Tab-separated table of C-alpha atoms in Angstrom:
chain	number	residue	atom	x	y	z
A	24	MET	CA	0.047	-0.104	-0.110
A	25	THR	CA	2.082	2.881	-1.433
A	26	ALA	CA	-0.828	5.735	-1.105
A	27	PRO	CA	-1.026	7.831	1.585
A	28	TYR	CA	-4.945	7.848	1.044
A	29	ALA	CA	-4.966	3.877	1.387
A	30	CYS	CA	-6.469	2.431	4.409
A	31	GLN	CA	-3.636	1.240	6.629
A	32	PRO	CA	-4.196	-1.906	9.228
A	33	GLU	CA	-2.322	-0.167	11.997
A	34	GLU	CA	-4.807	3.221	11.671
A	35	SER	CA	-7.905	0.947	11.823
A	36	ARG	CA	-11.007	1.959	14.431
A	37	GLY	CA	-10.712	-1.712	15.725
A	38	ARG	CA	-13.753	-3.566	16.253
A	39	ARG	CA	-16.618	-3.379	18.014
A	40	TRP	CA	-15.877	-6.094	20.687
A	41	PRO	CA	-12.131	-5.803	21.478
A	42	GLU	CA	-9.792	-9.137	20.127
A	43	ARG	CA	-5.935	-9.351	20.133
A	44	MET	CA	-4.090	-8.853	17.135
A	45	SER	CA	-3.557	-11.790	14.664
A	46	THR	CA	0.124	-12.606	14.550
A	47	PHE	CA	-0.070	-13.366	10.914
A	48	ARG	CA	-3.211	-11.561	9.268
A	49	SER	CA	-3.651	-7.962	9.420
A	50	PRO	CA	-7.274	-6.796	10.261
A	51	TRP	CA	-8.994	-6.963	7.132
A	52	GLN	CA	-7.527	-10.209	5.850
A	53	ARG	CA	-9.346	-11.571	9.405
A	54	ASP	CA	-12.328	-9.957	8.097
A	55	ARG	CA	-12.259	-11.327	4.738
A	56	ASP	CA	-11.681	-15.024	5.994
A	57	ARG	CA	-14.541	-14.944	8.676
A	58	ILE	CA	-16.457	-13.725	5.668
A	59	ILE	CA	-15.690	-16.802	3.615
A	60	HIS	CA	-16.231	-19.043	6.440
A	61	SER	CA	-19.613	-17.661	7.050
A	62	SER	CA	-22.838	-19.740	6.525
A	63	ALA	CA	-24.336	-16.634	4.987
A	64	PHE	CA	-21.286	-16.517	2.389
A	65	ARG	CA	-22.026	-20.337	1.527
A	66	ARG	CA	-25.698	-19.950	1.075
A	67	LEU	CA	-25.088	-17.438	-1.861
A	68	LYS	CA	-23.866	-20.197	-4.083
A	69	HIS	CA	-27.761	-21.558	-4.462
A	70	LYS	CA	-29.030	-17.912	-5.022
A	71	THR	CA	-30.447	-16.119	-7.616
A	72	GLN	CA	-28.433	-13.459	-9.715
A	73	VAL	CA	-30.184	-13.044	-12.537
A	74	PHE	CA	-31.649	-16.678	-13.493
A	75	VAL	CA	-33.181	-18.724	-10.651
A	76	GLU	CA	-30.630	-21.340	-9.182
A	77	HIS	CA	-32.366	-24.518	-11.129
A	78	GLU	CA	-32.502	-22.971	-14.474
A	79	GLY	CA	-28.669	-23.777	-15.367
A	80	ASP	CA	-25.279	-25.017	-14.300
A	81	TYR	CA	-23.425	-22.172	-16.452
A	82	TYR	CA	-25.396	-19.144	-15.220
A	83	ARG	CA	-23.551	-16.765	-12.534
A	84	THR	CA	-25.295	-17.526	-8.994
A	85	ARG	CA	-24.642	-15.053	-6.581
A	86	LEU	CA	-21.714	-16.666	-5.275
A	87	THR	CA	-19.917	-16.645	-8.645
A	88	HIS	CA	-20.903	-13.030	-9.093
A	89	THR	CA	-19.473	-12.196	-5.686
A	90	ILE	CA	-16.014	-14.132	-6.280
A	91	GLU	CA	-15.959	-11.883	-10.026
A	92	VAL	CA	-16.429	-8.743	-8.035
A	93	ALA	CA	-13.567	-9.454	-5.548
A	94	GLN	CA	-11.241	-10.448	-8.025
A	95	VAL	CA	-12.043	-6.960	-9.835
A	96	ALA	CA	-11.652	-4.980	-6.693
A	97	ARG	CA	-8.468	-6.383	-5.747
A	98	THR	CA	-7.220	-5.962	-9.374
A	99	ILE	CA	-8.358	-2.133	-9.352
A	100	ALA	CA	-7.182	-1.309	-5.638
A	101	GLY	CA	-3.684	-3.185	-6.331
A	102	THR	CA	-3.362	-0.953	-9.098
A	103	LEU	CA	-3.855	2.397	-7.384
A	104	GLY	CA	-1.879	1.427	-4.370
A	105	LEU	CA	-5.098	0.895	-2.196
A	106	ASN	CA	-5.345	-2.211	0.332
A	107	THR	CA	-6.503	-5.101	-1.645
A	108	ASP	CA	-7.586	-7.073	1.436
A	109	LEU	CA	-10.044	-4.392	2.680
A	110	ALA	CA	-11.652	-4.106	-1.110
A	111	GLU	CA	-11.959	-7.706	-1.308
A	112	THR	CA	-13.429	-7.641	2.315
A	113	VAL	CA	-16.226	-5.433	1.004
A	114	ALA	CA	-16.731	-7.087	-2.159
A	115	LEU	CA	-17.324	-10.831	-0.594
A	116	ALA	CA	-20.004	-9.052	1.796
A	117	HIS	CA	-21.748	-6.566	-0.190
A	118	ASP	CA	-24.190	-9.029	-1.474
A	119	LEU	CA	-24.521	-11.177	1.981
A	120	GLY	CA	-27.691	-9.572	2.565
A	121	HIS	CA	-29.456	-10.878	-0.590
A	122	PRO	CA	-32.533	-12.799	-0.291
A	123	PRO	CA	-33.674	-15.609	-2.861
A	124	PHE	CA	-34.339	-14.872	-6.082
A	125	GLY	CA	-32.622	-11.831	-6.656
A	126	HIS	CA	-33.535	-8.604	-6.940
A	127	THR	CA	-37.158	-10.206	-7.396
A	128	GLY	CA	-37.231	-11.212	-4.069
A	129	GLU	CA	-35.819	-7.951	-2.448
A	130	ASP	CA	-38.647	-6.353	-4.154
A	131	ALA	CA	-41.432	-8.753	-2.803
A	132	LEU	CA	-39.890	-8.126	0.906
A	133	ALA	CA	-39.683	-4.666	0.342
A	134	ALA	CA	-43.334	-4.602	-0.097
A	135	LEU	CA	-44.256	-7.131	2.461
A	136	MET	CA	-41.891	-5.531	5.196
A	137	ALA	CA	-42.900	-1.806	4.328
A	138	PRO	CA	-45.192	-1.580	7.736
A	139	TYR	CA	-42.134	-2.899	9.743
A	140	GLY	CA	-39.600	-0.612	8.715
A	141	GLY	CA	-38.683	-2.200	5.007
A	142	PHE	CA	-35.911	-3.940	3.672
A	143	ASP	CA	-32.777	-3.275	1.824
A	144	HIS	CA	-29.990	-5.665	1.235
A	145	ASN	CA	-27.140	-3.645	2.149
A	146	ALA	CA	-28.767	-3.129	5.554
A	147	GLN	CA	-29.315	-6.678	5.755
A	148	ALA	CA	-25.773	-7.438	5.201
A	149	LEU	CA	-24.719	-5.411	8.377
A	150	ARG	CA	-27.553	-7.088	10.269
A	151	ILE	CA	-26.115	-10.669	9.360
A	152	VAL	CA	-22.556	-9.810	10.125
A	153	THR	CA	-23.283	-8.025	13.057
A	154	ARG	CA	-26.194	-10.291	14.587
A	155	LEU	CA	-27.412	-13.359	12.410
A	156	GLU	CA	-24.121	-15.291	12.095
A	157	ARG	CA	-23.947	-16.987	15.513
A	158	HIS	CA	-20.679	-18.887	15.506
A	159	TYR	CA	-18.615	-16.982	18.128
A	160	ALA	CA	-18.442	-17.533	22.099
A	161	ASP	CA	-17.793	-13.416	22.770
A	162	PHE	CA	-20.219	-11.888	20.675
A	163	ASP	CA	-22.976	-12.026	17.700
A	164	GLY	CA	-22.142	-11.435	14.330
A	165	LEU	CA	-18.492	-11.742	12.831
A	166	ASN	CA	-17.093	-8.770	14.830
A	167	LEU	CA	-15.511	-7.036	11.797
A	168	THR	CA	-13.797	-3.979	11.637
A	169	TRP	CA	-15.414	-0.538	11.799
A	170	GLU	CA	-13.511	0.094	8.084
A	171	SER	CA	-15.296	-3.190	6.791
A	172	LEU	CA	-18.857	-2.292	8.306
A	173	GLU	CA	-18.274	1.308	6.933
A	174	GLY	CA	-17.691	-0.059	3.609
A	175	ILE	CA	-20.741	-2.564	3.531
A	176	ALA	CA	-22.957	0.339	4.455
A	177	LYS	CA	-22.000	2.817	2.279
A	178	HIS	CA	-20.080	1.527	-0.470
A	179	ASN	CA	-22.604	2.846	-2.646
A	180	GLY	CA	-22.356	6.465	-1.476
A	181	PRO	CA	-23.278	8.279	1.751
A	182	VAL	CA	-26.436	7.174	3.150
A	183	THR	CA	-29.014	9.810	3.739
A	184	GLY	CA	-32.937	10.457	4.566
A	185	GLU	CA	-34.835	7.774	6.380
A	186	LEU	CA	-32.471	4.665	7.515
A	187	PRO	CA	-33.604	0.815	7.037
A	188	TYR	CA	-34.058	-0.182	10.598
A	189	ALA	CA	-31.222	-2.642	10.337
A	190	LEU	CA	-28.854	0.010	8.969
A	191	ALA	CA	-30.115	2.146	11.876
A	192	GLU	CA	-29.642	-0.557	15.015
A	193	VAL	CA	-26.022	-0.797	13.529
A	194	ASN	CA	-25.117	2.968	13.444
A	195	ALA	CA	-26.687	3.598	16.727
A	196	GLU	CA	-24.237	1.336	18.425
A	197	TRP	CA	-21.132	2.066	16.438
A	198	ASP	CA	-21.372	5.325	14.083
A	199	LEU	CA	-20.196	4.767	10.510
A	200	GLU	CA	-20.561	8.275	9.748
A	201	LEU	CA	-23.120	7.494	6.916
A	202	HIS	CA	-23.092	11.357	5.519
A	203	THR	CA	-19.562	10.746	4.155
A	204	ASN	CA	-18.058	8.701	1.309
A	205	ALA	CA	-16.645	5.400	2.243
A	206	SER	CA	-13.108	4.596	1.900
A	207	ALA	CA	-11.756	4.561	-1.541
A	208	GLU	CA	-11.353	0.691	-1.343
A	209	ALA	CA	-15.076	0.100	-0.486
A	210	GLN	CA	-15.654	2.880	-3.428
A	211	VAL	CA	-13.266	0.124	-5.747
A	212	ALA	CA	-15.750	-2.449	-4.566
A	213	ALA	CA	-18.753	-0.606	-5.677
A	214	VAL	CA	-17.495	0.127	-9.194
A	215	ALA	CA	-16.126	-3.613	-9.374
A	216	ASP	CA	-20.132	-5.137	-8.985
A	217	ASP	CA	-20.975	-2.888	-11.873
A	218	VAL	CA	-18.004	-4.244	-14.186
A	219	ALA	CA	-18.930	-7.702	-13.095
A	220	TYR	CA	-22.403	-7.657	-13.748
A	221	ASN	CA	-22.425	-5.464	-16.864
A	222	HIS	CA	-19.827	-8.198	-18.110
A	223	HIS	CA	-21.464	-11.322	-17.043
A	224	ASP	CA	-25.026	-10.454	-17.849
A	225	LEU	CA	-24.381	-10.439	-21.263
A	226	HIS	CA	-22.379	-13.628	-21.533
A	227	ASP	CA	-25.514	-15.015	-19.558
A	228	GLY	CA	-28.258	-13.344	-21.517
A	229	LEU	CA	-26.359	-14.604	-24.611
A	230	ARG	CA	-26.206	-18.395	-23.583
A	231	ALA	CA	-30.013	-18.163	-22.450
A	232	GLY	CA	-31.057	-17.064	-26.126
A	233	LEU	CA	-32.510	-13.663	-24.953
A	234	PHE	CA	-30.344	-11.859	-27.688
A	235	THR	CA	-27.522	-12.771	-30.116
A	236	GLU	CA	-24.181	-11.415	-31.278
A	237	GLU	CA	-25.444	-9.178	-34.016
A	238	ASP	CA	-27.879	-7.406	-31.207
A	239	LEU	CA	-24.792	-6.825	-29.082
A	240	ALA	CA	-22.955	-5.295	-32.238
A	241	GLN	CA	-25.311	-2.398	-32.291
A	242	LEU	CA	-24.405	-1.176	-28.935
A	243	PRO	CA	-21.772	1.258	-27.779
A	244	VAL	CA	-18.273	-0.324	-26.688
A	245	ILE	CA	-19.459	-3.891	-27.628
A	246	GLY	CA	-19.777	-3.384	-31.061
A	247	GLU	CA	-15.982	-2.064	-31.302
A	248	ALA	CA	-14.938	-5.111	-29.505
A	249	PHE	CA	-16.701	-7.217	-31.914
A	250	ALA	CA	-15.153	-5.343	-34.949
A	251	GLU	CA	-11.848	-5.742	-33.377
A	252	VAL	CA	-11.893	-9.611	-32.675
A	253	ASP	CA	-13.326	-9.656	-36.203
A	254	ARG	CA	-10.167	-8.051	-37.721
A	255	LEU	CA	-7.750	-9.846	-35.479
A	256	HIS	CA	-9.260	-13.088	-35.876
A	257	PRO	CA	-11.509	-13.662	-39.055
A	258	GLY	CA	-13.822	-16.616	-39.008
A	259	LEU	CA	-13.020	-17.401	-35.530
A	260	GLU	CA	-15.499	-20.111	-33.802
A	261	PRO	CA	-18.597	-18.444	-32.349
A	262	MET	CA	-18.028	-19.253	-28.688
A	263	ARG	CA	-14.277	-17.948	-29.017
A	264	ARG	CA	-15.697	-14.916	-30.551
A	265	ARG	CA	-18.028	-13.824	-28.047
A	266	HIS	CA	-15.558	-14.659	-25.348
A	267	GLU	CA	-12.697	-12.928	-26.979
A	268	ALA	CA	-15.176	-9.466	-27.524
A	269	LEU	CA	-16.517	-9.384	-24.010
A	270	ARG	CA	-13.429	-9.708	-22.179
A	271	ARG	CA	-12.295	-6.749	-24.078
A	272	VAL	CA	-15.412	-4.958	-23.118
A	273	PHE	CA	-14.277	-6.101	-19.261
A	274	GLY	CA	-10.803	-4.532	-20.016
A	275	THR	CA	-12.183	-1.441	-21.167
A	276	MET	CA	-14.159	-1.003	-18.144
A	277	VAL	CA	-11.178	-1.972	-15.654
A	278	GLU	CA	-8.776	0.517	-17.731
A	279	ASP	CA	-11.220	3.413	-17.595
A	280	VAL	CA	-12.023	3.191	-14.005
A	281	ILE	CA	-8.206	3.133	-13.035
A	282	ALA	CA	-7.291	5.625	-15.726
A	283	VAL	CA	-10.104	8.114	-14.062
A	284	ALA	CA	-9.324	7.463	-10.480
A	285	GLN	CA	-5.367	8.089	-11.634
A	286	ASN	CA	-6.265	11.398	-12.911
A	287	ARG	CA	-8.389	12.540	-10.027
A	288	LEU	CA	-6.275	10.941	-7.558
A	289	ALA	CA	-2.851	13.294	-9.141
A	290	SER	CA	-5.047	16.374	-9.297
A	291	LEU	CA	-7.007	16.511	-5.986
A	292	GLN	CA	-3.857	15.390	-4.129
A	293	PRO	CA	-5.608	13.725	-0.885
A	294	GLN	CA	-3.129	12.768	1.854
A	295	SER	CA	-5.483	10.694	3.911
A	296	VAL	CA	-8.561	8.285	3.939
A	297	ASP	CA	-10.661	10.943	5.765
A	298	ASP	CA	-9.290	13.149	2.759
A	299	ILE	CA	-11.145	10.925	0.413
A	300	ARG	CA	-14.380	10.524	2.851
A	301	GLY	CA	-14.737	14.048	2.757
A	302	MET	CA	-14.689	14.759	-0.631
A	303	GLU	CA	-17.596	15.859	-2.935
A	304	GLY	CA	-18.731	12.660	-4.779
A	305	PRO	CA	-16.685	9.372	-5.311
A	306	ILE	CA	-12.884	9.188	-6.386
A	307	ILE	CA	-13.684	6.004	-7.943
A	308	ARG	CA	-15.710	5.836	-10.890
A	309	PHE	CA	-16.194	5.334	-14.399
A	310	SER	CA	-15.507	8.522	-17.220
A	311	LYS	CA	-18.774	10.410	-18.526
A	312	PRO	CA	-18.336	8.699	-21.625
A	313	LEU	CA	-17.931	5.253	-20.822
A	314	TYR	CA	-20.818	6.200	-17.964
A	315	GLN	CA	-23.200	6.959	-21.053
A	316	ASN	CA	-22.435	4.298	-22.602
A	317	LEU	CA	-22.798	1.706	-19.881
A	318	LYS	CA	-26.662	3.418	-19.574
A	319	ALA	CA	-27.199	2.337	-23.021
A	320	ILE	CA	-26.085	-1.562	-22.478
A	321	LYS	CA	-27.859	-1.273	-19.023
A	322	LEU	CA	-31.115	-0.067	-20.530
A	323	PHE	CA	-30.528	-3.092	-23.447
A	324	LEU	CA	-30.178	-5.452	-20.660
A	325	PHE	CA	-33.237	-4.428	-19.015
A	326	GLN	CA	-35.675	-4.247	-21.895
A	327	ARG	CA	-34.184	-7.814	-23.289
A	328	MET	CA	-32.941	-9.903	-20.272
A	329	TYR	CA	-34.094	-8.415	-16.982
A	330	ARG	CA	-37.745	-8.173	-18.334
A	331	ALA	CA	-37.709	-10.667	-21.040
A	332	PRO	CA	-41.051	-12.762	-21.025
A	333	SER	CA	-39.650	-15.553	-19.829
A	334	VAL	CA	-37.982	-13.782	-16.821
A	335	VAL	CA	-41.124	-12.063	-16.060
A	336	VAL	CA	-43.093	-15.143	-16.005
A	337	GLU	CA	-40.100	-16.689	-13.303
A	338	ARG	CA	-40.328	-13.174	-11.459
A	339	ARG	CA	-44.130	-13.642	-11.281
A	340	ARG	CA	-43.795	-17.363	-9.825
A	341	VAL	CA	-41.331	-16.586	-7.122
A	342	THR	CA	-42.909	-13.287	-5.952
A	343	GLU	CA	-46.020	-15.529	-5.209
A	344	MET	CA	-43.954	-17.766	-3.243
A	345	LEU	CA	-42.405	-15.060	-1.098
A	346	ASN	CA	-45.988	-13.521	-0.937
A	347	GLY	CA	-47.352	-16.486	0.852
A	348	LEU	CA	-44.455	-17.810	3.002
A	349	PHE	CA	-43.973	-14.604	4.680
A	350	PRO	CA	-47.634	-13.984	5.953
A	351	LEU	CA	-47.996	-17.704	6.545
A	352	PHE	CA	-44.674	-17.566	9.151
A	353	LEU	CA	-45.869	-14.038	10.549
A	354	ASP	CA	-49.336	-15.471	11.439
A	355	ASP	CA	-47.844	-18.951	12.640
A	356	PRO	CA	-44.180	-18.790	13.642
A	357	SER	CA	-44.132	-22.756	14.803
A	358	LYS	CA	-44.085	-23.568	11.036
A	359	MET	CA	-40.486	-22.180	11.210
A	360	PRO	CA	-37.773	-24.196	12.769
A	361	ASP	CA	-37.737	-24.364	16.727
A	362	HIS	CA	-34.941	-21.667	17.348
A	363	TRP	CA	-36.706	-19.481	14.984
A	364	PHE	CA	-40.076	-19.902	16.634
A	365	ARG	CA	-38.636	-19.067	19.813
A	366	ALA	CA	-36.968	-15.999	18.707
A	367	ALA	CA	-39.971	-14.592	17.158
A	368	GLU	CA	-42.515	-15.424	20.311
A	369	ALA	CA	-39.624	-13.650	22.383
A	370	ALA	CA	-40.067	-10.661	19.813
A	371	GLY	CA	-42.662	-8.692	21.904
A	372	ASP	CA	-44.545	-7.243	19.131
A	373	GLU	CA	-45.682	-7.673	15.645
A	374	SER	CA	-42.840	-5.437	14.224
A	375	GLY	CA	-40.055	-7.288	15.917
A	376	ARG	CA	-41.962	-10.747	14.801
A	377	ALA	CA	-41.902	-9.507	11.148
A	378	ARG	CA	-38.167	-8.796	11.355
A	379	ILE	CA	-37.425	-12.466	12.411
A	380	VAL	CA	-39.290	-13.541	9.762
A	381	LEU	CA	-38.074	-11.557	7.496
A	382	ASP	CA	-34.001	-12.788	8.293
A	383	TYR	CA	-35.525	-16.407	8.091
A	384	VAL	CA	-37.120	-15.770	4.619
A	385	ALA	CA	-34.144	-13.158	3.606
A	386	GLY	CA	-31.618	-16.397	4.488
A	387	MET	CA	-33.343	-18.909	2.300
A	388	THR	CA	-31.728	-19.991	-0.506
A	389	ASP	CA	-33.739	-20.295	-4.073
A	390	ARG	CA	-33.965	-23.997	-3.552
A	391	PHE	CA	-35.023	-24.447	-0.096
A	392	ALA	CA	-37.782	-21.505	-0.525
A	393	ILE	CA	-39.041	-23.360	-3.371
A	394	GLN	CA	-39.073	-26.348	-1.250
A	395	GLU	CA	-40.791	-24.634	1.620
A	396	ALA	CA	-43.499	-23.223	-0.937
A	397	GLU	CA	-44.201	-26.448	-2.207
A	398	ARG	CA	-44.279	-27.881	1.266
A	399	LEU	CA	-46.622	-25.471	2.809
A	400	LEU	CA	-48.417	-23.487	0.153
């Protein structure tokens, strides 16, 4: 870590529950390892990215997406002289709070939880790492460092307005300075998320037959990538052609982020991580021209993939499952496993009970939610 604005392990604000320093791991290496060994991380294997987990073995799941985000984050952070361990930690944790069925599941649970404080997957990730993982003798959660919690809370930018209850609870116990930017490492994790899904959703949409290479060739950035591959490798076998083009799109995004960050850092000359937090807007971002091009790509993906007729049918089906399971457990918590039933009974009021039910349902994998819907509904 050569940059003065990088997060330095010896300057960490520590943990909510003090622990002795490891003799061979930095605080953020330790955080990373706790996340990897958590139950919530393992469950990402069977949670939707775009396609429900059972729809095919080759599509990204929430876990493979997370691994790709972590790889991009390490690359960008290392090039900029930032702390690669912290960037990787935030990347690995950023989707821990996602419920089954991806954003469709999040939309359904947000509507169901509207009377009880709402639902947000970033806030739920904080609830998981501070409360719901219960493996350690001395504390609930993973007892992550302040910097890791800050990165999970605000890697997408400062958090203003009314806070989701899960975030408000954590912030009341330990001020995460939600009005400021996150560290540059957490900002890297956020941009790495955009890079990863813009790249792999194109791959998955092609594999699913929702659009063709000819469709993509009409889009900015992607069209140029296919043209370059055709010029360098005329007559290339279709699957190799596809891969070569999309890896160039991937590289364009990463190189753009690095170049913009290097220019802005050279211009603004931040001397500490607090300088990064106090800036107007993020230091890590796409250039304006590429950002506009990516908006066109995202609009295409929204129309042709996220709202494709076959995907919409599946969205309706899984929404009906969650709309059935949540009120069923809320009305009769005894239908949940014993320890969840006892927690719901001890909650005290309906909001508290709803939040316990939410924790249970949001923690389900796709396959378990489908099994429970078939069994109970």
